[in-house]
CSV table of C-alpha atoms in Angstrom, one decimal:
chain,number,residue,atom,x,y,z
O,66,UNK,CA,59.1,80.1,-60.3
O,67,UNK,CA,58.4,77.2,-62.5
O,68,UNK,CA,58.2,73.5,-61.4
O,69,UNK,CA,61.6,72.7,-62.5
O,70,UNK,CA,63.2,75.8,-60.6
O,71,UNK,CA,61.4,74.8,-57.5
O,72,UNK,CA,62.8,71.5,-57.5
O,73,UNK,CA,66.4,72.4,-58.3
O,74,UNK,CA,66.2,75.4,-55.8
O,75,UNK,CA,65.0,73.0,-52.8
O,76,UNK,CA,67.9,70.5,-53.9
O,77,UNK,CA,70.6,73.5,-53.6
O,78,UNK,CA,68.8,74.1,-50.1
O,79,UNK,CA,69.8,70.4,-49.0
O,80,UNK,CA,73.4,70.8,-50.5
O,81,UNK,CA,72.8,68.9,-53.5
O,82,UNK,CA,74.9,71.0,-55.3
O,83,UNK,CA,75.9,74.8,-55.3
O,84,UNK,CA,74.7,75.5,-58.7
O,85,UNK,CA,72.0,73.8,-61.2
O,86,UNK,CA,71.2,75.2,-65.2
O,87,UNK,CA,68.4,73.4,-67.2
O,88,UNK,CA,66.3,73.8,-70.4
O,89,UNK,CA,63.8,71.6,-71.6
O,90,UNK,CA,62.3,71.9,-74.4
O,91,UNK,CA,61.3,70.0,-78.5
O,92,UNK,CA,62.8,70.9,-81.9
O,93,UNK,CA,61.8,74.2,-82.2
O,94,UNK,CA,63.4,75.3,-79.1
O,95,UNK,CA,63.2,75.7,-75.7
O,96,UNK,CA,60.4,75.6,-73.1
O,97,UNK,CA,61.5,76.1,-69.6
O,98,UNK,CA,65.0,77.1,-69.0
O,99,UNK,CA,67.0,78.8,-66.3
O,100,UNK,CA,69.7,78.9,-63.5
O,101,UNK,CA,69.5,78.7,-60.0
O,102,UNK,CA,73.1,79.4,-57.2
O,103,UNK,CA,76.1,79.6,-57.9
O,104,UNK,CA,79.3,78.9,-59.3
O,105,UNK,CA,81.0,77.4,-56.0
O,106,UNK,CA,79.1,77.6,-52.3
O,107,UNK,CA,81.3,80.7,-51.8
O,108,UNK,CA,81.6,82.2,-55.8
O,109,UNK,CA,79.3,84.0,-57.7
O,110,UNK,CA,76.3,83.8,-58.4
O,111,UNK,CA,75.3,81.9,-61.7
O,112,UNK,CA,74.2,84.0,-65.0
O,113,UNK,CA,73.4,82.0,-67.7
O,114,UNK,CA,77.1,82.2,-69.0
O,115,UNK,CA,78.5,79.3,-66.8
O,116,UNK,CA,80.8,76.6,-68.3
O,117,UNK,CA,80.4,73.5,-67.0
O,118,UNK,CA,82.2,70.5,-67.2
O,119,UNK,CA,79.7,67.7,-69.0
O,120,UNK,CA,82.2,64.8,-67.5
O,121,UNK,CA,80.7,61.6,-69.0
O,122,UNK,CA,78.1,63.5,-71.4
O,123,UNK,CA,81.3,63.4,-73.6
O,124,UNK,CA,81.1,60.2,-74.8
O,125,UNK,CA,77.9,60.6,-76.4
O,126,UNK,CA,79.7,63.5,-78.4
O,127,UNK,CA,82.2,61.3,-79.5
O,128,UNK,CA,80.0,58.9,-80.6
O,129,UNK,CA,78.5,61.0,-82.7
O,130,UNK,CA,82.1,61.9,-83.9
O,131,UNK,CA,82.4,57.9,-84.9
O,132,UNK,CA,78.7,58.0,-86.5
O,133,UNK,CA,79.8,61.3,-88.6
O,134,UNK,CA,83.0,59.3,-89.7
O,135,UNK,CA,80.9,55.7,-90.6
O,136,UNK,CA,78.3,58.1,-92.5
O,137,UNK,CA,81.5,59.6,-94.4
O,138,UNK,CA,82.3,55.9,-94.8
O,139,UNK,CA,86.0,56.3,-92.8
O,140,UNK,CA,84.9,53.9,-90.4
O,141,UNK,CA,82.8,51.2,-90.0
O,142,UNK,CA,80.8,49.8,-86.7
O,143,UNK,CA,82.6,46.0,-87.5
O,144,UNK,CA,85.7,47.3,-88.2
O,145,UNK,CA,88.1,46.1,-85.2
O,146,UNK,CA,90.7,48.1,-82.4
O,147,UNK,CA,93.8,45.8,-84.7
O,148,UNK,CA,92.7,47.6,-87.7
O,149,UNK,CA,93.0,50.9,-86.4
O,150,UNK,CA,95.5,50.9,-84.0
O,151,UNK,CA,98.8,48.7,-84.7
O,152,UNK,CA,99.4,48.2,-81.1
O,153,UNK,CA,96.8,46.6,-80.5
O,154,UNK,CA,97.2,43.6,-83.0
O,155,UNK,CA,97.9,40.2,-81.4
O,156,UNK,CA,96.5,40.9,-78.4
O,157,UNK,CA,93.1,40.4,-76.6
O,158,UNK,CA,91.3,43.5,-77.9
O,159,UNK,CA,92.6,43.6,-81.5
O,160,UNK,CA,89.4,41.7,-82.5
O,161,UNK,CA,87.3,44.0,-80.5
O,162,UNK,CA,84.7,46.3,-82.8
O,163,UNK,CA,83.6,49.9,-82.9
O,164,UNK,CA,80.5,48.9,-82.1
O,165,UNK,CA,81.3,46.8,-79.3
O,166,UNK,CA,83.0,49.9,-77.8
O,167,UNK,CA,79.7,52.2,-79.0
O,168,UNK,CA,77.8,49.8,-77.0
O,169,UNK,CA,80.1,48.6,-73.6
O,170,UNK,CA,79.7,45.3,-74.4
O,171,UNK,CA,83.4,44.6,-75.4
O,172,UNK,CA,84.8,43.3,-72.2
O,173,UNK,CA,87.1,46.2,-71.1
O,174,UNK,CA,86.7,47.3,-67.3
O,175,UNK,CA,85.1,49.9,-66.2
O,176,UNK,CA,86.3,52.6,-64.1
O,177,UNK,CA,89.9,52.2,-63.5
O,178,UNK,CA,92.0,54.5,-61.3
O,179,UNK,CA,94.9,54.3,-63.8
O,180,UNK,CA,96.1,57.6,-63.1
O,181,UNK,CA,97.8,57.0,-60.0
O,182,UNK,CA,100.3,54.9,-61.3
O,183,UNK,CA,100.9,55.8,-64.4
O,184,UNK,CA,101.6,59.8,-64.5
O,185,UNK,CA,102.1,60.1,-68.8
O,186,UNK,CA,99.9,60.0,-71.4
O,187,UNK,CA,102.0,57.0,-73.1
O,188,UNK,CA,102.1,55.3,-69.8
O,189,UNK,CA,98.4,55.4,-69.4
O,190,UNK,CA,97.4,54.4,-72.6
O,191,UNK,CA,100.1,51.5,-72.2
O,192,UNK,CA,98.1,50.5,-69.0
O,193,UNK,CA,94.3,50.8,-71.2
O,194,UNK,CA,95.9,48.3,-73.6
O,195,UNK,CA,97.1,45.8,-71.1
O,196,UNK,CA,93.7,46.4,-69.1
O,197,UNK,CA,92.5,42.2,-69.0
O,198,UNK,CA,89.1,41.7,-70.4
O,199,UNK,CA,86.4,41.0,-67.7
O,200,UNK,CA,83.4,39.5,-69.6
O,201,UNK,CA,83.6,37.8,-73.0
O,202,UNK,CA,82.9,40.1,-75.7
O,203,UNK,CA,79.4,40.5,-76.2
O,204,UNK,CA,77.6,39.0,-73.6
O,205,UNK,CA,77.6,41.8,-71.5
O,206,UNK,CA,77.3,45.0,-70.6
O,207,UNK,CA,79.9,46.7,-68.7
O,208,UNK,CA,80.4,50.1,-68.9
O,209,UNK,CA,83.8,50.9,-69.6
O,210,UNK,CA,85.1,54.8,-69.7
O,211,UNK,CA,88.7,52.8,-71.2
O,212,UNK,CA,86.7,51.9,-74.1
O,213,UNK,CA,85.4,55.0,-75.1
O,214,UNK,CA,89.5,56.0,-74.9
O,215,UNK,CA,90.2,53.3,-77.4
O,216,UNK,CA,87.6,55.0,-79.4
O,217,UNK,CA,88.2,58.1,-79.1
O,218,UNK,CA,91.9,57.2,-80.7
O,219,UNK,CA,90.5,54.9,-83.1
O,220,UNK,CA,87.8,58.0,-84.5
O,221,UNK,CA,91.5,60.3,-84.5
O,222,UNK,CA,93.1,57.5,-86.8
O,223,UNK,CA,90.8,56.7,-89.1
O,224,UNK,CA,90.3,60.9,-89.6
O,225,UNK,CA,94.2,61.8,-89.2
O,226,UNK,CA,93.1,64.3,-87.1
O,227,UNK,CA,92.6,65.0,-83.4
O,228,UNK,CA,89.6,64.3,-81.2
O,229,UNK,CA,89.0,68.4,-80.4
O,230,UNK,CA,89.3,69.1,-83.8
O,231,UNK,CA,86.6,66.2,-85.0
O,232,UNK,CA,84.4,67.5,-82.2
O,233,UNK,CA,84.9,71.1,-83.5
O,234,UNK,CA,84.3,70.2,-87.2
O,235,UNK,CA,81.4,67.2,-87.1
O,236,UNK,CA,79.7,68.5,-83.6
O,237,UNK,CA,80.1,72.1,-82.7
O,238,UNK,CA,80.6,74.0,-86.1
O,239,UNK,CA,77.4,72.7,-87.7
O,240,UNK,CA,75.2,73.6,-84.5
O,241,UNK,CA,76.9,77.2,-83.8
O,242,UNK,CA,78.2,75.5,-80.7
O,243,UNK,CA,80.3,78.5,-79.6
O,244,UNK,CA,81.5,77.3,-76.6
O,245,UNK,CA,82.0,73.3,-76.1
O,246,UNK,CA,85.5,72.3,-75.7
O,247,UNK,CA,88.3,70.4,-74.7
O,248,UNK,CA,90.8,72.5,-72.3
O,249,UNK,CA,88.8,75.7,-71.6
O,250,UNK,CA,90.3,78.9,-72.6
O,251,UNK,CA,91.3,81.9,-69.6
O,252,UNK,CA,88.0,83.6,-70.9
O,253,UNK,CA,86.2,80.2,-70.5
O,254,UNK,CA,87.6,79.3,-67.0
O,255,UNK,CA,86.9,82.7,-65.6
O,256,UNK,CA,82.9,81.5,-66.1
O,257,UNK,CA,83.5,78.0,-64.9
O,258,UNK,CA,81.6,76.1,-62.0
O,259,UNK,CA,83.8,74.6,-59.4
O,260,UNK,CA,83.9,71.2,-59.3
O,261,UNK,CA,85.7,69.2,-56.7
O,262,UNK,CA,88.1,69.8,-54.0
O,263,UNK,CA,90.1,67.1,-56.0
O,264,UNK,CA,92.8,65.3,-53.2
O,265,UNK,CA,95.1,64.2,-56.1
O,266,UNK,CA,95.8,67.6,-56.9
O,267,UNK,CA,95.6,69.5,-53.6
O,268,UNK,CA,93.3,71.7,-54.8
O,269,UNK,CA,89.6,72.9,-55.9
O,270,UNK,CA,89.1,72.1,-59.2
O,271,UNK,CA,88.1,74.9,-61.3
O,272,UNK,CA,88.1,75.0,-65.0
O,273,UNK,CA,89.7,71.9,-65.2
O,274,UNK,CA,88.5,68.6,-66.1
O,275,UNK,CA,87.2,66.3,-63.4
O,276,UNK,CA,88.1,63.1,-64.1
O,277,UNK,CA,91.9,62.3,-63.3
O,278,UNK,CA,92.3,59.4,-66.4
O,279,UNK,CA,91.5,62.1,-68.4
O,280,UNK,CA,94.0,65.0,-66.9
O,281,UNK,CA,96.8,62.4,-67.4
O,282,UNK,CA,95.6,62.4,-71.3
O,283,UNK,CA,96.0,66.5,-71.3
O,284,UNK,CA,92.1,67.3,-71.0
O,285,UNK,CA,90.9,65.2,-74.3
O,286,UNK,CA,89.7,61.8,-74.3
O,287,UNK,CA,86.5,59.8,-75.8
O,288,UNK,CA,85.5,59.1,-72.2
O,289,UNK,CA,85.6,62.9,-70.8
O,290,UNK,CA,86.9,66.2,-71.3
O,291,UNK,CA,84.4,68.1,-72.7
O,292,UNK,CA,82.9,71.8,-71.1
O,293,UNK,CA,80.1,73.2,-72.5
O,294,UNK,CA,77.5,76.1,-71.4
O,295,UNK,CA,73.2,75.6,-71.0
O,296,UNK,CA,73.3,77.8,-74.5
O,297,UNK,CA,75.5,75.2,-76.6
O,298,UNK,CA,73.6,72.3,-74.4
O,299,UNK,CA,70.3,73.6,-75.1
O,300,UNK,CA,71.3,73.5,-79.2
O,301,UNK,CA,72.6,70.4,-78.6
O,302,UNK,CA,69.2,68.5,-77.5
O,303,UNK,CA,67.1,70.8,-79.8
O,304,UNK,CA,68.9,69.1,-82.4
O,305,UNK,CA,69.0,65.8,-81.1
O,306,UNK,CA,65.0,66.2,-80.2
O,307,UNK,CA,64.4,67.0,-84.5
O,308,UNK,CA,66.1,64.0,-84.9
O,309,UNK,CA,70.1,64.7,-85.5
O,310,UNK,CA,69.2,67.8,-87.3
O,311,UNK,CA,72.3,69.1,-88.5
O,312,UNK,CA,74.5,66.3,-87.3
O,313,UNK,CA,73.7,62.9,-89.4
O,314,UNK,CA,71.7,61.8,-91.9
O,315,UNK,CA,68.1,60.4,-90.4
O,316,UNK,CA,69.0,56.8,-91.1
O,317,UNK,CA,72.2,57.0,-89.8
O,318,UNK,CA,71.3,58.8,-86.0
O,319,UNK,CA,68.1,56.1,-86.0
O,320,UNK,CA,70.9,53.5,-85.8
O,321,UNK,CA,72.8,55.1,-83.5
O,322,UNK,CA,69.7,55.8,-80.9
O,323,UNK,CA,68.3,52.8,-81.1
O,324,UNK,CA,68.3,50.2,-78.4
O,325,UNK,CA,71.1,47.7,-79.8
O,326,UNK,CA,71.3,45.4,-76.5
O,327,UNK,CA,67.9,44.5,-75.5
O,328,UNK,CA,69.0,40.9,-75.1
O,329,UNK,CA,71.5,41.8,-72.9
O,330,UNK,CA,71.5,43.1,-69.1
O,331,UNK,CA,71.4,46.9,-69.8
O,332,UNK,CA,69.4,49.1,-72.5
O,333,UNK,CA,72.5,50.8,-74.3
O,334,UNK,CA,71.9,52.3,-78.0
O,335,UNK,CA,75.8,53.0,-80.2
O,336,UNK,CA,77.2,55.5,-77.2
O,337,UNK,CA,73.6,56.3,-75.8
O,338,UNK,CA,72.6,55.0,-72.5
O,339,UNK,CA,68.9,53.5,-73.6
O,340,UNK,CA,66.2,53.3,-70.7
O,341,UNK,CA,65.8,50.8,-68.8
O,342,UNK,CA,62.5,49.7,-67.3
O,343,UNK,CA,63.7,49.8,-63.4
O,344,UNK,CA,66.7,52.4,-61.9
O,345,UNK,CA,66.6,54.7,-65.3
O,346,UNK,CA,68.3,58.5,-64.6
O,347,UNK,CA,65.3,59.5,-66.7
O,348,UNK,CA,62.9,58.6,-64.3
O,349,UNK,CA,59.6,57.1,-64.7
O,350,UNK,CA,57.8,59.3,-67.2
O,351,UNK,CA,60.2,59.1,-70.5
O,352,UNK,CA,59.2,57.0,-72.7
O,353,UNK,CA,60.8,53.3,-73.4
O,354,UNK,CA,62.4,54.3,-76.8
O,355,UNK,CA,64.4,57.6,-74.8
O,356,UNK,CA,67.8,57.6,-74.8
O,357,UNK,CA,70.4,59.8,-72.8
O,358,UNK,CA,73.4,60.0,-70.8
O,359,UNK,CA,75.0,61.3,-67.3
O,360,UNK,CA,77.8,62.6,-66.3
O,361,UNK,CA,79.8,62.2,-62.9
O,362,UNK,CA,79.7,65.6,-62.3
O,363,UNK,CA,76.2,65.8,-61.9
O,364,UNK,CA,75.2,66.4,-65.3
O,365,UNK,CA,72.7,64.8,-68.0
O,366,UNK,CA,70.8,65.1,-71.4
O,367,UNK,CA,68.0,62.8,-72.0
O,368,UNK,CA,65.7,62.5,-75.4
O,369,UNK,CA,62.6,61.3,-76.4
O,370,UNK,CA,62.1,60.3,-79.9
O,371,UNK,CA,58.1,59.5,-79.3
O,372,UNK,CA,57.3,63.1,-78.1
O,373,UNK,CA,60.3,65.4,-79.2
O,374,UNK,CA,61.3,66.4,-75.8
O,375,UNK,CA,64.3,67.1,-74.5
O,376,UNK,CA,65.9,67.3,-71.3
O,377,UNK,CA,69.4,69.4,-70.1
O,378,UNK,CA,70.7,69.4,-66.3
O,379,UNK,CA,73.7,70.8,-65.7
O,380,UNK,CA,75.0,71.0,-62.0
O,381,UNK,CA,78.2,70.3,-59.9
O,382,UNK,CA,76.8,67.8,-57.5
O,383,UNK,CA,80.8,66.6,-56.8
O,384,UNK,CA,81.7,70.5,-55.1
O,385,UNK,CA,82.9,70.3,-52.9
O,386,UNK,CA,83.2,66.9,-52.4
O,387,UNK,CA,82.3,63.4,-54.1
O,388,UNK,CA,80.8,61.9,-51.2
O,389,UNK,CA,77.9,64.7,-51.1
O,390,UNK,CA,74.0,63.6,-51.4
O,391,UNK,CA,73.5,62.0,-54.5
O,392,UNK,CA,72.1,63.7,-57.4
O,393,UNK,CA,70.2,60.4,-58.6
O,394,UNK,CA,66.5,61.2,-57.0
O,395,UNK,CA,66.7,64.9,-58.2
O,396,UNK,CA,67.7,63.7,-61.9
O,397,UNK,CA,64.5,60.8,-61.6
O,398,UNK,CA,62.4,64.1,-60.2
O,399,UNK,CA,63.9,66.5,-63.0
O,400,UNK,CA,63.2,64.3,-65.9
O,401,UNK,CA,59.8,63.6,-64.4
O,402,UNK,CA,58.5,67.1,-64.6
O,403,UNK,CA,60.3,67.9,-67.2
O,404,UNK,CA,57.5,65.2,-69.3
O,405,UNK,CA,55.4,67.1,-67.4
O,406,UNK,CA,55.8,70.4,-68.7
O,407,UNK,CA,53.1,71.8,-71.6
O,408,UNK,CA,54.3,72.3,-75.0
O,409,UNK,CA,52.5,75.7,-75.0
O,410,UNK,CA,54.7,76.6,-71.9
O,411,UNK,CA,56.5,79.0,-73.7
O,412,UNK,CA,58.2,81.4,-74.0
O,413,UNK,CA,61.1,80.0,-71.6
O,414,UNK,CA,60.6,81.0,-67.9
O,415,UNK,CA,63.7,82.0,-66.1
O,416,UNK,CA,65.0,81.9,-62.4
């Protein structure tokens, strides 16, 4: 087995997750890819066609949609929420900008379990609108799923089409992604990897979005809801490593992936997390200009534009409970090992 396979097989033995899939490569394709473990602790072995809940890796995909709309002139990064969503006019969020939502500098609070008291889509969206700001806009990075929910609504209003349709048109179709979807159908659910036994739902979640706020929204949000496979995420990683090939013009992609908040408390690009000097999920070896995103379910995608290296890691670390072993250390070790791969390591290895 490769070093990556050994690392992830060892993490499974420590019960960090029941299964993992990975791909590391560059613009030419994978250098090392594979999978290890099972779809649940009692389930069948992974076979490479498995469907994973991406969780917050949805956010940069929604960001790619937004940047494609910016490129087409349908959106402006400095346009305001109120300019696109009439219900926000006159409120404390009316003048917040698309750019601030993308960089998590809007002051909108972070992970708020609105689903507990707002059981319908309309009620939850109204609760998002009424959330009090917890920071002065533009003064600090404060990770906010609620901000990305609003961003998804803005994209829909600007384009006149639902977010799931926009993701298909502007990201999936150009790259040939066949299994990257919101609300997986029965065939994809049959290949889905289990996530948490959810106390709120009273059952094990398989093939249904893990994020509870996204459940109330109907499974589609700018913050969470996408499912994908190793093959699709590999294609996305390859495109990103090639400078956004097939997705955005080089200048638009460079703007999206550049650091925009170096003067603040955390490094953020537009919908991407930057590599902070300490504590980064990218580990120690990815370069200072690298960017990526993680997902609560145990997923991540990271890219280093200076070396052209991408790294995809898909796990179900919330199975059967989110209080289990942390994937943080495994993720950092994975990224360090991914950088250590030599470019002449093709063809890809498999478990």
